[in-house]
Amino acid sequence: MPKVKHLVVKSPNYLSDHSQVITWINLHQTTNTINNTPLQPPISKLPLQYIWNNESNENFKKALKSDELQEKLSTFLENDFSSDREGINKCVNEFENIINLASKKSLKIKKKKYRRKINNVANKKWFDKDCRFKRHQLRKLANQKHRDPNNTEIRSAYHTALKDYKSTLEIKKKNFHFDKIQEIENASNDPLLFWKTLKNISDDLDFNETKKSPQPSEWLNHFETLHSEHQLNKEQNEIVECLKNYEKIKDNLTELDYIITEDELNLALEFSLKLF
């Protein structure tokens, strides 16, 4: 019983006249888990990648002929490395260090390019017509550059347009925030105007904002005055008169404006059966 931690006796139920006993026993045993997974080798960084071009061969040779590397090569040749594993590893490491030093002095290191997160500036409040026009010109030059990548004039025009486009975006953004700061400063004496201005200080467009839709009378007035300055010719006037006549005739065509009677349905059925 010293190993029994808890003991619960339940009342008899309708299935049996015996009482259920529930107990917890302390075992005080620890299980030693043996890790049979093999040891992973240590992870090391990848070696540096160098850019090799037409001039790299001569530059690498010049670096090897420098006084510093010639001294290291002489020291390397004078060393008497043992033929065991330790001696071979030491020989390889020293020679690798010499090659790496010459590469760093003569070659350019290839850097990994990370793609920046693209922000959609078209959804900004300060992105106006001028920005859209410059973006259109930039995309046009970009398409031409992709079609003819070796054309230096197009590439130069593209980079000039790209620089101008980025400069325009930066100026528009700065002016927008400067104007908002001025509005907040001017509204400092009016609490309602201040909080309203502060609420709309963000430069992101709110597409979920419900806008007041035009009234039917506004639509009617708009379309009535849309071509008010245009004069109709003879043919167009005839079409208008014809449409007005049709509007008058429709009041006389009232056969279908009444309920269809049962006699009319029977007559239509008899006529359709005769056809079959």
PDB file of N, CA and C in Angstrom, residues 141-223:
ATOM      1  N   LEU A 141       9.618  51.641 -71.712  1.00  0.00           N
ATOM      2  CA  LEU A 141      11.058  51.464 -71.941  1.00  0.00           C
ATOM      3  C   LEU A 141      11.538  50.097 -71.443  1.00  0.00           C
ATOM      4  N   ALA A 142      10.943  49.605 -70.361  1.00  0.00           N
ATOM      5  CA  ALA A 142      11.331  48.287 -69.847  1.00  0.00           C
ATOM      6  C   ALA A 142      10.992  47.188 -70.850  1.00  0.00           C
ATOM      7  N   ASN A 143       9.839  47.295 -71.490  1.00  0.00           N
ATOM      8  CA  ASN A 143       9.473  46.307 -72.510  1.00  0.00           C
ATOM      9  C   ASN A 143      10.422  46.373 -73.705  1.00  0.00           C
ATOM     10  N   GLN A 144      10.798  47.577 -74.095  1.00  0.00           N
ATOM     11  CA  GLN A 144      11.752  47.712 -75.196  1.00  0.00           C
ATOM     12  C   GLN A 144      13.117  47.140 -74.811  1.00  0.00           C
ATOM     13  N   LYS A 145      13.504  47.331 -73.551  1.00  0.00           N
ATOM     14  CA  LYS A 145      14.804  46.811 -73.096  1.00  0.00           C
ATOM     15  C   LYS A 145      14.814  45.284 -73.093  1.00  0.00           C
ATOM     16  N   HIS A 146      13.692  44.675 -72.739  1.00  0.00           N
ATOM     17  CA  HIS A 146      13.627  43.215 -72.753  1.00  0.00           C
ATOM     18  C   HIS A 146      13.658  42.666 -74.179  1.00  0.00           C
ATOM     19  N   ARG A 147      13.069  43.409 -75.114  1.00  0.00           N
ATOM     20  CA  ARG A 147      13.091  42.943 -76.505  1.00  0.00           C
ATOM     21  C   ARG A 147      14.487  43.085 -77.118  1.00  0.00           C
ATOM     22  N   ASP A 148      15.180  44.155 -76.743  1.00  0.00           N
ATOM     23  CA  ASP A 148      16.510  44.406 -77.310  1.00  0.00           C
ATOM     24  C   ASP A 148      17.473  44.731 -76.163  1.00  0.00           C
ATOM     25  N   PRO A 149      17.941  43.711 -75.424  1.00  0.00           N
ATOM     26  CA  PRO A 149      18.761  43.984 -74.230  1.00  0.00           C
ATOM     27  C   PRO A 149      20.142  44.547 -74.537  1.00  0.00           C
ATOM     28  N   ASN A 150      20.616  44.408 -75.759  1.00  0.00           N
ATOM     29  CA  ASN A 150      21.958  44.893 -76.102  1.00  0.00           C
ATOM     30  C   ASN A 150      21.964  46.333 -76.611  1.00  0.00           C
ATOM     31  N   ASN A 151      20.813  46.947 -76.697  1.00  0.00           N
ATOM     32  CA  ASN A 151      20.726  48.326 -77.181  1.00  0.00           C
ATOM     33  C   ASN A 151      21.092  49.272 -76.034  1.00  0.00           C
ATOM     34  N   THR A 152      22.229  49.925 -76.160  1.00  0.00           N
ATOM     35  CA  THR A 152      22.714  50.796 -75.081  1.00  0.00           C
ATOM     36  C   THR A 152      21.865  52.057 -74.934  1.00  0.00           C
ATOM     37  N   GLU A 153      21.314  52.557 -76.035  1.00  0.00           N
ATOM     38  CA  GLU A 153      20.500  53.772 -75.953  1.00  0.00           C
ATOM     39  C   GLU A 153      19.220  53.515 -75.154  1.00  0.00           C
ATOM     40  N   ILE A 154      18.584  52.370 -75.414  1.00  0.00           N
ATOM     41  CA  ILE A 154      17.355  52.044 -74.682  1.00  0.00           C
ATOM     42  C   ILE A 154      17.658  51.815 -73.204  1.00  0.00           C
ATOM     43  N   ARG A 155      18.768  51.134 -72.918  1.00  0.00           N
ATOM     44  CA  ARG A 155      19.126  50.881 -71.522  1.00  0.00           C
ATOM     45  C   ARG A 155      19.421  52.183 -70.783  1.00  0.00           C
ATOM     46  N   SER A 156      20.102  53.098 -71.464  1.00  0.00           N
ATOM     47  CA  SER A 156      20.390  54.390 -70.842  1.00  0.00           C
ATOM     48  C   SER A 156      19.110  55.181 -70.592  1.00  0.00           C
ATOM     49  N   ALA A 157      18.207  55.158 -71.575  1.00  0.00           N
ATOM     50  CA  ALA A 157      16.930  55.862 -71.403  1.00  0.00           C
ATOM     51  C   ALA A 157      16.103  55.226 -70.288  1.00  0.00           C
ATOM     52  N   TYR A 158      16.179  53.905 -70.174  1.00  0.00           N
ATOM     53  CA  TYR A 158      15.431  53.209 -69.118  1.00  0.00           C
ATOM     54  C   TYR A 158      15.936  53.610 -67.732  1.00  0.00           C
ATOM     55  N   HIS A 159      17.250  53.612 -67.550  1.00  0.00           N
ATOM     56  CA  HIS A 159      17.803  53.965 -66.239  1.00  0.00           C
ATOM     57  C   HIS A 159      17.537  55.435 -65.900  1.00  0.00           C
ATOM     58  N   THR A 160      17.544  56.297 -66.909  1.00  0.00           N
ATOM     59  CA  THR A 160      17.210  57.707 -66.668  1.00  0.00           C
ATOM     60  C   THR A 160      15.749  57.853 -66.240  1.00  0.00           C
ATOM     61  N   ALA A 161      14.862  57.123 -66.941  1.00  0.00           N
ATOM     62  CA  ALA A 161      13.437  57.179 -66.594  1.00  0.00           C
ATOM     63  C   ALA A 161      13.181  56.571 -65.218  1.00  0.00           C
ATOM     64  N   LEU A 162      13.914  55.502 -64.885  1.00  0.00           N
ATOM     65  CA  LEU A 162      13.751  54.882 -63.569  1.00  0.00           C
ATOM     66  C   LEU A 162      14.173  55.838 -62.453  1.00  0.00           C
ATOM     67  N   LYS A 163      15.282  56.528 -62.667  1.00  0.00           N
ATOM     68  CA  LYS A 163      15.750  57.494 -61.672  1.00  0.00           C
ATOM     69  C   LYS A 163      14.753  58.638 -61.516  1.00  0.00           C
ATOM     70  N   ASP A 164      14.212  59.107 -62.638  1.00  0.00           N
ATOM     71  CA  ASP A 164      13.225  60.186 -62.592  1.00  0.00           C
ATOM     72  C   ASP A 164      11.943  59.729 -61.900  1.00  0.00           C
ATOM     73  N   TYR A 165      11.529  58.490 -62.161  1.00  0.00           N
ATOM     74  CA  TYR A 165      10.301  57.951 -61.552  1.00  0.00           C
ATOM     75  C   TYR A 165      10.451  57.830 -60.037  1.00  0.00           C
ATOM     76  N   LYS A 166      11.588  57.301 -59.589  1.00  0.00           N
ATOM     77  CA  LYS A 166      11.813  57.172 -58.151  1.00  0.00           C
ATOM     78  C   LYS A 166      11.894  58.537 -57.476  1.00  0.00           C
ATOM     79  N   SER A 167      12.525  59.484 -58.150  1.00  0.00           N
ATOM     80  CA  SER A 167      12.618  60.834 -57.589  1.00  0.00           C
ATOM     81  C   SER A 167      11.236  61.478 -57.479  1.00  0.00           C
ATOM     82  N   THR A 168      10.401  61.250 -58.492  1.00  0.00           N
ATOM     83  CA  THR A 168       9.044  61.805 -58.456  1.00  0.00           C
ATOM     84  C   THR A 168       8.233  61.212 -57.316  1.00  0.00           C
ATOM     85  N   LEU A 169       8.343  59.901 -57.115  1.00  0.00           N
ATOM     86  CA  LEU A 169       7.616  59.255 -56.018  1.00  0.00           C
ATOM     87  C   LEU A 169       8.061  59.800 -54.668  1.00  0.00           C
ATOM     88  N   GLU A 170       9.348  59.991 -54.514  1.00  0.00           N
ATOM     89  CA  GLU A 170       9.858  60.498 -53.236  1.00  0.00           C
ATOM     90  C   GLU A 170       9.373  61.921 -52.974  1.00  0.00           C
ATOM     91  N   ILE A 171       9.368  62.752 -54.017  1.00  0.00           N
ATOM     92  CA  ILE A 171       8.912  64.139 -53.853  1.00  0.00           C
ATOM     93  C   ILE A 171       7.423  64.184 -53.525  1.00  0.00           C
ATOM     94  N   LYS A 172       6.625  63.372 -54.242  1.00  0.00           N
ATOM     95  CA  LYS A 172       5.184  63.347 -53.989  1.00  0.00           C
ATOM     96  C   LYS A 172       4.882  62.880 -52.569  1.00  0.00           C
ATOM     97  N   LYS A 173       5.615  61.883 -52.121  1.00  0.00           N
ATOM     98  CA  LYS A 173       5.391  61.355 -50.773  1.00  0.00           C
ATOM     99  C   LYS A 173       5.757  62.387 -49.710  1.00  0.00           C
ATOM    100  N   LYS A 174       6.888  63.066 -49.892  1.00  0.00           N
ATOM    101  CA  LYS A 174       7.304  64.083 -48.922  1.00  0.00           C
ATOM    102  C   LYS A 174       6.315  65.247 -48.882  1.00  0.00           C
ATOM    103  N   ASN A 175       5.873  65.680 -50.054  1.00  0.00           N
ATOM    104  CA  ASN A 175       4.918  66.791 -50.096  1.00  0.00           C
ATOM    105  C   ASN A 175       3.593  66.417 -49.437  1.00  0.00           C
ATOM    106  N   PHE A 176       3.163  65.175 -49.631  1.00  0.00           N
ATOM    107  CA  PHE A 176       1.906  64.732 -49.027  1.00  0.00           C
ATOM    108  C   PHE A 176       1.992  64.772 -47.503  1.00  0.00           C
ATOM    109  N   HIS A 177       3.064  64.211 -46.957  1.00  0.00           N
ATOM    110  CA  HIS A 177       3.210  64.195 -45.498  1.00  0.00           C
ATOM    111  C   HIS A 177       3.424  65.606 -44.939  1.00  0.00           C
ATOM    112  N   PHE A 178       4.118  66.440 -45.690  1.00  0.00           N
ATOM    113  CA  PHE A 178       4.309  67.819 -45.235  1.00  0.00           C
ATOM    114  C   PHE A 178       2.967  68.561 -45.178  1.00  0.00           C
ATOM    115  N   ASP A 179       2.128  68.354 -46.200  1.00  0.00           N
ATOM    116  CA  ASP A 179       0.807  68.998 -46.203  1.00  0.00           C
ATOM    117  C   ASP A 179      -0.059  68.490 -45.049  1.00  0.00           C
ATOM    118  N   LYS A 180       0.030  67.193 -44.752  1.00  0.00           N
ATOM    119  CA  LYS A 180      -0.757  66.650 -43.648  1.00  0.00           C
ATOM    120  C   LYS A 180      -0.309  67.231 -42.311  1.00  0.00           C
ATOM    121  N   ILE A 181       0.995  67.413 -42.157  1.00  0.00           N
ATOM    122  CA  ILE A 181       1.502  68.014 -40.916  1.00  0.00           C
ATOM    123  C   ILE A 181       1.015  69.454 -40.785  1.00  0.00           C
ATOM    124  N   GLN A 182       1.001  70.172 -41.904  1.00  0.00           N
ATOM    125  CA  GLN A 182       0.499  71.544 -41.876  1.00  0.00           C
ATOM    126  C   GLN A 182      -0.987  71.582 -41.519  1.00  0.00           C
ATOM    127  N   GLU A 183      -1.756  70.624 -42.042  1.00  0.00           N
ATOM    128  CA  GLU A 183      -3.188  70.577 -41.720  1.00  0.00           C
ATOM    129  C   GLU A 183      -3.409  70.301 -40.232  1.00  0.00           C
ATOM    130  N   ILE A 184      -2.603  69.415 -39.665  1.00  0.00           N
ATOM    131  CA  ILE A 184      -2.742  69.122 -38.233  1.00  0.00           C
ATOM    132  C   ILE A 184      -2.376  70.338 -37.393  1.00  0.00           C
ATOM    133  N   GLU A 185      -1.329  71.037 -37.789  1.00  0.00           N
ATOM    134  CA  GLU A 185      -0.937  72.239 -37.046  1.00  0.00           C
ATOM    135  C   GLU A 185      -2.005  73.324 -37.143  1.00  0.00           C
ATOM    136  N   ASN A 186      -2.622  73.460 -38.306  1.00  0.00           N
ATOM    137  CA  ASN A 186      -3.663  74.476 -38.463  1.00  0.00           C
ATOM    138  C   ASN A 186      -4.939  74.113 -37.712  1.00  0.00           C
ATOM    139  N   ALA A 187      -5.162  72.800 -37.517  1.00  0.00           N
ATOM    140  CA  ALA A 187      -6.381  72.354 -36.833  1.00  0.00           C
ATOM    141  C   ALA A 187      -6.164  72.135 -35.341  1.00  0.00           C
ATOM    142  N   SER A 188      -5.068  72.622 -34.800  1.00  0.00           N
ATOM    143  CA  SER A 188      -4.774  72.386 -33.381  1.00  0.00           C
ATOM    144  C   SER A 188      -5.770  73.085 -32.462  1.00  0.00           C
ATOM    145  N   ASN A 189      -6.392  74.169 -32.931  1.00  0.00           N
ATOM    146  CA  ASN A 189      -7.352  74.899 -32.101  1.00  0.00           C
ATOM    147  C   ASN A 189      -8.766  74.343 -32.204  1.00  0.00           C
ATOM    148  N   ASP A 190      -9.003  73.468 -33.165  1.00  0.00           N
ATOM    149  CA  ASP A 190     -10.330  72.879 -33.351  1.00  0.00           C
ATOM    150  C   ASP A 190     -10.230  71.375 -33.090  1.00  0.00           C
ATOM    151  N   PRO A 191     -10.718  70.886 -31.945  1.00  0.00           N
ATOM    152  CA  PRO A 191     -10.555  69.451 -31.624  1.00  0.00           C
ATOM    153  C   PRO A 191     -11.205  68.530 -32.648  1.00  0.00           C
ATOM    154  N   LEU A 192     -12.415  68.870 -33.115  1.00  0.00           N
ATOM    155  CA  LEU A 192     -13.099  68.001 -34.073  1.00  0.00           C
ATOM    156  C   LEU A 192     -12.326  67.911 -35.380  1.00  0.00           C
ATOM    157  N   LEU A 193     -11.884  69.060 -35.876  1.00  0.00           N
ATOM    158  CA  LEU A 193     -11.113  69.066 -37.118  1.00  0.00           C
ATOM    159  C   LEU A 193      -9.761  68.383 -36.935  1.00  0.00           C
ATOM    160  N   PHE A 194      -9.178  68.535 -35.747  1.00  0.00           N
ATOM    161  CA  PHE A 194      -7.879  67.917 -35.483  1.00  0.00           C
ATOM    162  C   PHE A 194      -7.967  66.389 -35.565  1.00  0.00           C
ATOM    163  N   TRP A 195      -8.967  65.810 -34.874  1.00  0.00           N
ATOM    164  CA  TRP A 195      -9.084  64.348 -34.872  1.00  0.00           C
ATOM    165  C   TRP A 195      -9.523  63.825 -36.234  1.00  0.00           C
ATOM    166  N   LYS A 196     -10.313  64.585 -36.943  1.00  0.00           N
ATOM    167  CA  LYS A 196     -10.707  64.174 -38.290  1.00  0.00           C
ATOM    168  C   LYS A 196      -9.503  64.160 -39.227  1.00  0.00           C
ATOM    169  N   THR A 197      -8.653  65.164 -39.108  1.00  0.00           N
ATOM    170  CA  THR A 197      -7.437  65.214 -39.930  1.00  0.00           C
ATOM    171  C   THR A 197      -6.463  64.109 -39.541  1.00  0.00           C
ATOM    172  N   LEU A 198      -6.350  63.859 -38.246  1.00  0.00           N
ATOM    173  CA  LEU A 198      -5.443  62.811 -37.777  1.00  0.00           C
ATOM    174  C   LEU A 198      -5.912  61.430 -38.223  1.00  0.00           C
ATOM    175  N   LYS A 199      -7.215  61.249 -38.303  1.00  0.00           N
ATOM    176  CA  LYS A 199      -7.751  59.957 -38.738  1.00  0.00           C
ATOM    177  C   LYS A 199      -7.431  59.683 -40.202  1.00  0.00           C
ATOM    178  N   ASN A 200      -7.370  60.732 -41.001  1.00  0.00           N
ATOM    179  CA  ASN A 200      -7.109  60.586 -42.437  1.00  0.00           C
ATOM    180  C   ASN A 200      -5.657  60.897 -42.800  1.00  0.00           C
ATOM    181  N   ILE A 201      -4.753  60.780 -41.832  1.00  0.00           N
ATOM    182  CA  ILE A 201      -3.359  61.128 -42.112  1.00  0.00           C
ATOM    183  C   ILE A 201      -2.635  60.037 -42.889  1.00  0.00           C
ATOM    184  N   SER A 202      -3.164  58.826 -42.873  1.00  0.00           N
ATOM    185  CA  SER A 202      -2.508  57.724 -43.588  1.00  0.00           C
ATOM    186  C   SER A 202      -2.542  57.985 -45.087  1.00  0.00           C
ATOM    187  N   ASP A 203      -1.482  57.541 -45.773  1.00  0.00           N
ATOM    188  CA  ASP A 203      -1.420  57.730 -47.222  1.00  0.00           C
ATOM    189  C   ASP A 203      -1.982  56.544 -47.997  1.00  0.00           C
ATOM    190  N   ASP A 204      -2.535  55.552 -47.295  1.00  0.00           N
ATOM    191  CA  ASP A 204      -3.142  54.399 -47.970  1.00  0.00           C
ATOM    192  C   ASP A 204      -4.592  54.703 -48.307  1.00  0.00           C
ATOM    193  N   LEU A 205      -4.988  54.287 -49.492  1.00  0.00           N
ATOM    194  CA  LEU A 205      -6.374  54.452 -49.899  1.00  0.00           C
ATOM    195  C   LEU A 205      -7.245  53.429 -49.193  1.00  0.00           C
ATOM    196  N   ASP A 206      -8.392  53.875 -48.709  1.00  0.00           N
ATOM    197  CA  ASP A 206      -9.337  52.991 -48.031  1.00  0.00           C
ATOM    198  C   ASP A 206     -10.400  52.572 -49.036  1.00  0.00           C
ATOM    199  N   PHE A 207     -10.247  51.331 -49.565  1.00  0.00           N
ATOM    200  CA  PHE A 207     -11.200  50.860 -50.562  1.00  0.00           C
ATOM    201  C   PHE A 207     -12.510  50.398 -49.928  1.00  0.00           C
ATOM    202  N   ASN A 208     -12.514  50.156 -48.627  1.00  0.00           N
ATOM    203  CA  ASN A 208     -13.739  49.725 -47.952  1.00  0.00           C
ATOM    204  C   ASN A 208     -14.611  50.893 -47.506  1.00  0.00           C
ATOM    205  N   GLU A 209     -14.113  52.074 -47.713  1.00  0.00           N
ATOM    206  CA  GLU A 209     -14.871  53.250 -47.286  1.00  0.00           C
ATOM    207  C   GLU A 209     -16.098  53.425 -48.177  1.00  0.00           C
ATOM    208  N   THR A 210     -17.244  53.495 -47.557  1.00  0.00           N
ATOM    209  CA  THR A 210     -18.493  53.640 -48.307  1.00  0.00           C
ATOM    210  C   THR A 210     -18.646  55.080 -48.759  1.00  0.00           C
ATOM    211  N   LYS A 211     -18.790  55.241 -50.030  1.00  0.00           N
ATOM    212  CA  LYS A 211     -18.952  56.571 -50.593  1.00  0.00           C
ATOM    213  C   LYS A 211     -20.418  56.802 -50.960  1.00  0.00           C
ATOM    214  N   LYS A 212     -20.825  58.026 -50.861  1.00  0.00           N
ATOM    215  CA  LYS A 212     -22.201  58.380 -51.173  1.00  0.00           C
ATOM    216  C   LYS A 212     -22.419  58.266 -52.673  1.00  0.00           C
ATOM    217  N   SER A 213     -23.369  57.431 -53.053  1.00  0.00           N
ATOM    218  CA  SER A 213     -23.644  57.221 -54.470  1.00  0.00           C
ATOM    219  C   SER A 213     -24.513  58.360 -54.995  1.00  0.00           C
ATOM    220  N   PRO A 214     -24.383  58.698 -56.263  1.00  0.00           N
ATOM    221  CA  PRO A 214     -25.193  59.788 -56.826  1.00  0.00           C
ATOM    222  C   PRO A 214     -26.682  59.448 -56.817  1.00  0.00           C
ATOM    223  N   GLN A 215     -27.482  60.469 -56.670  1.00  0.00           N
ATOM    224  CA  GLN A 215     -28.927  60.304 -56.694  1.00  0.00           C
ATOM    225  C   GLN A 215     -29.416  60.136 -58.135  1.00  0.00           C
ATOM    226  N   PRO A 216     -30.601  59.511 -58.331  1.00  0.00           N
ATOM    227  CA  PRO A 216     -31.124  59.352 -59.703  1.00  0.00           C
ATOM    228  C   PRO A 216     -31.276  60.670 -60.445  1.00  0.00           C
ATOM    229  N   SER A 217     -31.656  61.713 -59.721  1.00  0.00           N
ATOM    230  CA  SER A 217     -31.801  63.011 -60.382  1.00  0.00           C
ATOM    231  C   SER A 217     -30.458  63.531 -60.891  1.00  0.00           C
ATOM    232  N   GLU A 218     -29.385  63.229 -60.145  1.00  0.00           N
ATOM    233  CA  GLU A 218     -28.058  63.653 -60.588  1.00  0.00           C
ATOM    234  C   GLU A 218     -27.632  62.906 -61.848  1.00  0.00           C
ATOM    235  N   TRP A 219     -27.948  61.597 -61.897  1.00  0.00           N
ATOM    236  CA  TRP A 219     -27.646  60.844 -63.114  1.00  0.00           C
ATOM    237  C   TRP A 219     -28.425  61.409 -64.309  1.00  0.00           C
ATOM    238  N   LEU A 220     -29.706  61.694 -64.095  1.00  0.00           N
ATOM    239  CA  LEU A 220     -30.533  62.220 -65.180  1.00  0.00           C
ATOM    240  C   LEU A 220     -30.010  63.559 -65.670  1.00  0.00           C
ATOM    241  N   ASN A 221     -29.667  64.418 -64.738  1.00  0.00           N
ATOM    242  CA  ASN A 221     -29.138  65.726 -65.114  1.00  0.00           C
ATOM    243  C   ASN A 221     -27.807  65.590 -65.852  1.00  0.00           C
ATOM    244  N   HIS A 222     -27.003  64.614 -65.428  1.00  0.00           N
ATOM    245  CA  HIS A 222     -25.701  64.412 -66.074  1.00  0.00           C
ATOM    246  C   HIS A 222     -25.862  63.994 -67.531  1.00  0.00           C
ATOM    247  N   PHE A 223     -26.721  63.005 -67.772  1.00  0.00           N
ATOM    248  CA  PHE A 223     -26.869  62.508 -69.142  1.00  0.00           C
ATOM    249  C   PHE A 223     -27.655  63.480 -70.024  1.00  0.00           C
TER     250      PHE A 223
END
